[in-house]
Coordinates of N, CA and C in Angstrom, one line a residue:
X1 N 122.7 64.2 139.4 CA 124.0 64.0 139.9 C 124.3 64.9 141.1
X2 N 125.0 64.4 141.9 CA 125.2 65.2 143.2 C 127.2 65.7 143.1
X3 N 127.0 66.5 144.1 CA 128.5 67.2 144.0 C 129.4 65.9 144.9
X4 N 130.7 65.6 144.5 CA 131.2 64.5 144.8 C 133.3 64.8 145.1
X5 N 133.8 64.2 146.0 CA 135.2 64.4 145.4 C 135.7 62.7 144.7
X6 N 135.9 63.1 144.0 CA 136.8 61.6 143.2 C 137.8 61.5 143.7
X7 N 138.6 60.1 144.4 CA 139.9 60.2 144.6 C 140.3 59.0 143.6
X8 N 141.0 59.6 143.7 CA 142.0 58.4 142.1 C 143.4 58.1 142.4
X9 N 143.8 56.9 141.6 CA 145.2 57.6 141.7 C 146.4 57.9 140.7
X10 N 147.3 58.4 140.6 CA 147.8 59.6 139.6 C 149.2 59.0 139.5
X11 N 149.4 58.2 138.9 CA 151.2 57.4 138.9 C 151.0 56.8 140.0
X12 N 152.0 56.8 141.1 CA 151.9 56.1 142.5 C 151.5 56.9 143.3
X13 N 150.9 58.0 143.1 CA 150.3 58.8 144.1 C 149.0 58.8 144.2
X14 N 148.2 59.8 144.8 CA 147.2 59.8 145.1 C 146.6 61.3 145.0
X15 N 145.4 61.6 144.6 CA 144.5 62.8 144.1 C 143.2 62.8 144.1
X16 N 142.4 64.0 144.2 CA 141.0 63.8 144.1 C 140.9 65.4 143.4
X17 N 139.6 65.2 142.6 CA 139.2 66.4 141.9 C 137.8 66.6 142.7
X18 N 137.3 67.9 143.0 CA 135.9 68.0 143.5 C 134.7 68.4 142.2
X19 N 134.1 67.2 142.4 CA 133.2 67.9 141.0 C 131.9 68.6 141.7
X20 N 131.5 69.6 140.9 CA 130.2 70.2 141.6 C 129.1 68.9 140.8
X21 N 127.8 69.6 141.0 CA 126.4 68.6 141.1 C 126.4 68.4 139.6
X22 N 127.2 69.1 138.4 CA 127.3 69.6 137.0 C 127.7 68.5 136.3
X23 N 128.7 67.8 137.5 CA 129.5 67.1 136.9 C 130.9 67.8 136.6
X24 N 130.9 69.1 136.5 CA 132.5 69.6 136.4 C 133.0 69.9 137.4
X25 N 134.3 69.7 136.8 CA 135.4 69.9 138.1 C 135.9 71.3 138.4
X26 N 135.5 71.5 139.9 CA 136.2 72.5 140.6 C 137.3 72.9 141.0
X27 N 137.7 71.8 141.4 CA 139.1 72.0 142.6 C 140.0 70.7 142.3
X28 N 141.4 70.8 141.9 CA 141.7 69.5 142.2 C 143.3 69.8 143.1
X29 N 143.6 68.9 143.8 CA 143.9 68.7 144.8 C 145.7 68.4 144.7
X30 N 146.2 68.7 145.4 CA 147.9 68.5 145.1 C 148.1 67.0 144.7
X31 N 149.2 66.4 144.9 CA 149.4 64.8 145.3 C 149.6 64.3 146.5
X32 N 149.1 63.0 146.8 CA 149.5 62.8 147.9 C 150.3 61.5 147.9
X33 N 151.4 61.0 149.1 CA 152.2 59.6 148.9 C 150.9 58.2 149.1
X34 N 150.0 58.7 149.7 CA 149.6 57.9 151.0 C 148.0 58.2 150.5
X35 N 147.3 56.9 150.7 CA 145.4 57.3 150.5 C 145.3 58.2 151.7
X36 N 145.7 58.0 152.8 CA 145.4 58.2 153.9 C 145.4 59.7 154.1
X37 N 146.2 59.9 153.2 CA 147.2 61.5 153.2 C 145.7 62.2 152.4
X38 N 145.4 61.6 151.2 CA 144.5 62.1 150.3 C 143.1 62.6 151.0
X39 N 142.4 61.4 152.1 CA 141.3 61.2 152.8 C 141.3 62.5 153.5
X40 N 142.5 62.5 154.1 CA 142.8 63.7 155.0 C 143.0 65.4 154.0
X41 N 143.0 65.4 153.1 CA 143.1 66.7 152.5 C 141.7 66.6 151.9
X42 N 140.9 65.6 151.6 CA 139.2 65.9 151.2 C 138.8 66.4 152.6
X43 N 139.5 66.0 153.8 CA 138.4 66.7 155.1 C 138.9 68.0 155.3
X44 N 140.1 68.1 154.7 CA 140.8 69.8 155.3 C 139.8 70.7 154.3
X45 N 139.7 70.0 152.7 CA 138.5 71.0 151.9 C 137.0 71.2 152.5
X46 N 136.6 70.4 152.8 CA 135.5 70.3 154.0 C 135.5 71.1 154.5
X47 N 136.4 71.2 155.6 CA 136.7 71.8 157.0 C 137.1 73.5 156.4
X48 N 138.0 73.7 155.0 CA 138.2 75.0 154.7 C 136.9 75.9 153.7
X49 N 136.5 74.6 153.2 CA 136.0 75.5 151.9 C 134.8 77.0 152.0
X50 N 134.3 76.6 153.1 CA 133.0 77.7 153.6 C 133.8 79.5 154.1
X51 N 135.4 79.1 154.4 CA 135.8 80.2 154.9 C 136.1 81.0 154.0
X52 N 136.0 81.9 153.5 CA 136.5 83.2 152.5 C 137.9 83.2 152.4
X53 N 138.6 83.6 153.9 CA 139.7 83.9 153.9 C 141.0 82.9 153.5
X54 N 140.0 82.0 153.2 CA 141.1 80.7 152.6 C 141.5 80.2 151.3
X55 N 140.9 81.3 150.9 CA 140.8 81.5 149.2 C 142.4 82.7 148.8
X56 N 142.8 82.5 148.0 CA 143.9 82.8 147.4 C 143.8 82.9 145.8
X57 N 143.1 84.5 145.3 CA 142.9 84.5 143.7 C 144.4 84.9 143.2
X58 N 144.5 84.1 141.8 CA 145.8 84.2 141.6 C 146.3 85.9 140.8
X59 N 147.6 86.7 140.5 CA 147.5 87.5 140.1 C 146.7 87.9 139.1
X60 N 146.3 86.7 138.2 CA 145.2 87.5 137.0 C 143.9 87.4 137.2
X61 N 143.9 86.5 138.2 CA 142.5 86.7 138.4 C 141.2 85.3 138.0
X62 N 142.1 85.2 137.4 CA 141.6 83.8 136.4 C 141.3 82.5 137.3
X63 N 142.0 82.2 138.5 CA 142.5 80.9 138.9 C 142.3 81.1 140.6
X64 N 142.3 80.0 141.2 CA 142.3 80.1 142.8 C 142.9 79.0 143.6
X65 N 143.7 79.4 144.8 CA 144.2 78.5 145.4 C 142.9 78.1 146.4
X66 N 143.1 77.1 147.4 CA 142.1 77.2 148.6 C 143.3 76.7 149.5
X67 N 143.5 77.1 150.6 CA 144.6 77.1 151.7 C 143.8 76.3 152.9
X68 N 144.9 75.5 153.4 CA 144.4 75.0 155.0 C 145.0 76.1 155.8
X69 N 144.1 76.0 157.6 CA 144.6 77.0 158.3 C 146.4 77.1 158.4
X70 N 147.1 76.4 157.7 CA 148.9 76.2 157.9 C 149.4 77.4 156.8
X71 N 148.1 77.4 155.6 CA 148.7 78.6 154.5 C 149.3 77.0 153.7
X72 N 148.9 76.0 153.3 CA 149.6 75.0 152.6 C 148.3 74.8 151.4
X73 N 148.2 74.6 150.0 CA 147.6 74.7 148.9 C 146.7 73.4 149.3
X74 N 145.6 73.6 149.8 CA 144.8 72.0 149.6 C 144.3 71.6 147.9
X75 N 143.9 72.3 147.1 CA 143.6 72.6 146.2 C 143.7 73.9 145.3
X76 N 143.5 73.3 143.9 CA 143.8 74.5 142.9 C 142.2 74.3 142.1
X77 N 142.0 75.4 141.4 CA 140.7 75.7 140.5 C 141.1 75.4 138.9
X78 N 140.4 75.5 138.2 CA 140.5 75.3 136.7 C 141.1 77.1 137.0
X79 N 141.3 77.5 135.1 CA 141.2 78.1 134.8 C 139.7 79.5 134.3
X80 N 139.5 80.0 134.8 CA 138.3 81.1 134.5 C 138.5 82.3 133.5
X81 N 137.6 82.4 132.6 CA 137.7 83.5 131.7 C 137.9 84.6 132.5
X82 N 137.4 85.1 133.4 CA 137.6 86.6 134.6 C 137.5 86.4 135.6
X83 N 137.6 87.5 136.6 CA 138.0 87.1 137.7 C 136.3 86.9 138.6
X84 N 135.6 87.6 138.0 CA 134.0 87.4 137.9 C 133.7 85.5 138.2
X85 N 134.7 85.2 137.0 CA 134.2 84.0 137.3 C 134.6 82.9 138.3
X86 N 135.5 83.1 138.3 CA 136.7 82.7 139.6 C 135.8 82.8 140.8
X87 N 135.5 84.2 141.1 CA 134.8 84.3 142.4 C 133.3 83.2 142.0
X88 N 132.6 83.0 141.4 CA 131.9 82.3 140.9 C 132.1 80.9 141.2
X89 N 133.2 80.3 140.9 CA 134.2 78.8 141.0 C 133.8 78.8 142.4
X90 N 134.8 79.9 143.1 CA 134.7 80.0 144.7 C 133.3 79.6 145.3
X91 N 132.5 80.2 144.8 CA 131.0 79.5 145.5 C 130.9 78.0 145.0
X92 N 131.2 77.6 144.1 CA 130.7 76.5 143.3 C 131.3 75.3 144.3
X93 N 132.8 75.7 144.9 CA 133.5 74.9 145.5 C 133.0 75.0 147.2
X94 N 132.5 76.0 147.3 CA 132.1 76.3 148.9 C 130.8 75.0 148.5
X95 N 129.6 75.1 147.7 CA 128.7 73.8 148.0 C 128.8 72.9 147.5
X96 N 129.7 72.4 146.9 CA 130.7 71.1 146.3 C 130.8 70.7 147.2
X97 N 131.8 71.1 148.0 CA 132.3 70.5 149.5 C 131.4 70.3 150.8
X98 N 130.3 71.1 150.5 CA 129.5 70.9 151.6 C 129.1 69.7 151.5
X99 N 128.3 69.3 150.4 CA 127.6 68.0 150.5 C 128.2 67.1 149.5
X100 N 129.3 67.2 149.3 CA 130.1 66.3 148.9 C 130.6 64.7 148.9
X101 N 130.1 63.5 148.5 CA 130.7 62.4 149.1 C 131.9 61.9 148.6
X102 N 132.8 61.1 148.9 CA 133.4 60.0 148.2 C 133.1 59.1 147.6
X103 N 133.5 59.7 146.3 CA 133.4 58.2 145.0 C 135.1 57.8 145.1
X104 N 135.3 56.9 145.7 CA 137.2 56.2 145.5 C 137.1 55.1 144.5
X105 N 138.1 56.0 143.6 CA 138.5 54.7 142.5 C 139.3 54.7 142.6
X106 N 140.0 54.2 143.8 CA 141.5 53.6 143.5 C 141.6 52.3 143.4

């Protein structure tokens, strides 16, 4: 299995979770109104995910934002047992996104 983002959609919205090559989910992504809107936040994870500084661990440590260059949440992380693991996620999500395709089930 290869690392993938799923876009789906969520009530009348629209969402994508990034799975790594595992099959689990890394990162899943705010809502959006619009596919269009969605398409465009899988390329902002793309475009962000390699940078370090775009990473936002939350205060416990457990959890991570990933930011576009605006400071706006492209995505959120599961939950991690420590923050060991978190930073862990962080990589998981940096080559998730690299070679990542779209599977669209909308």
């Amino acid at each position: 299995m290869s690392a993938k983002f799923v876009l789906k959609v969520s009530g009348e919205q629209f969402m994508f979770n990034l799975q790594a090559a595992n099959g689990q989910t890394v990162l899943t992504s705010e809502r959006y109104v619009t596919k269009a809107a969605a398409i465009q936040g899988i390329a902002s994870v793309k475009q962000n995910a390699a940078n370090d500084s775009r990473y936002e661990l939350s205060e416990s440590g457990r959890h991570f934002n990933l930011k576009a260059g605006n400071g706006q949440v492209i995505g959120t992380s599961q939950h991690y047992s420590s923050e060991a693991a978190a930073h862990g996620g962080m990589d998981a999500v940096k080559r998730a996104a690299a070679e990542g395709l779209v599977d669209d089930q909308t």
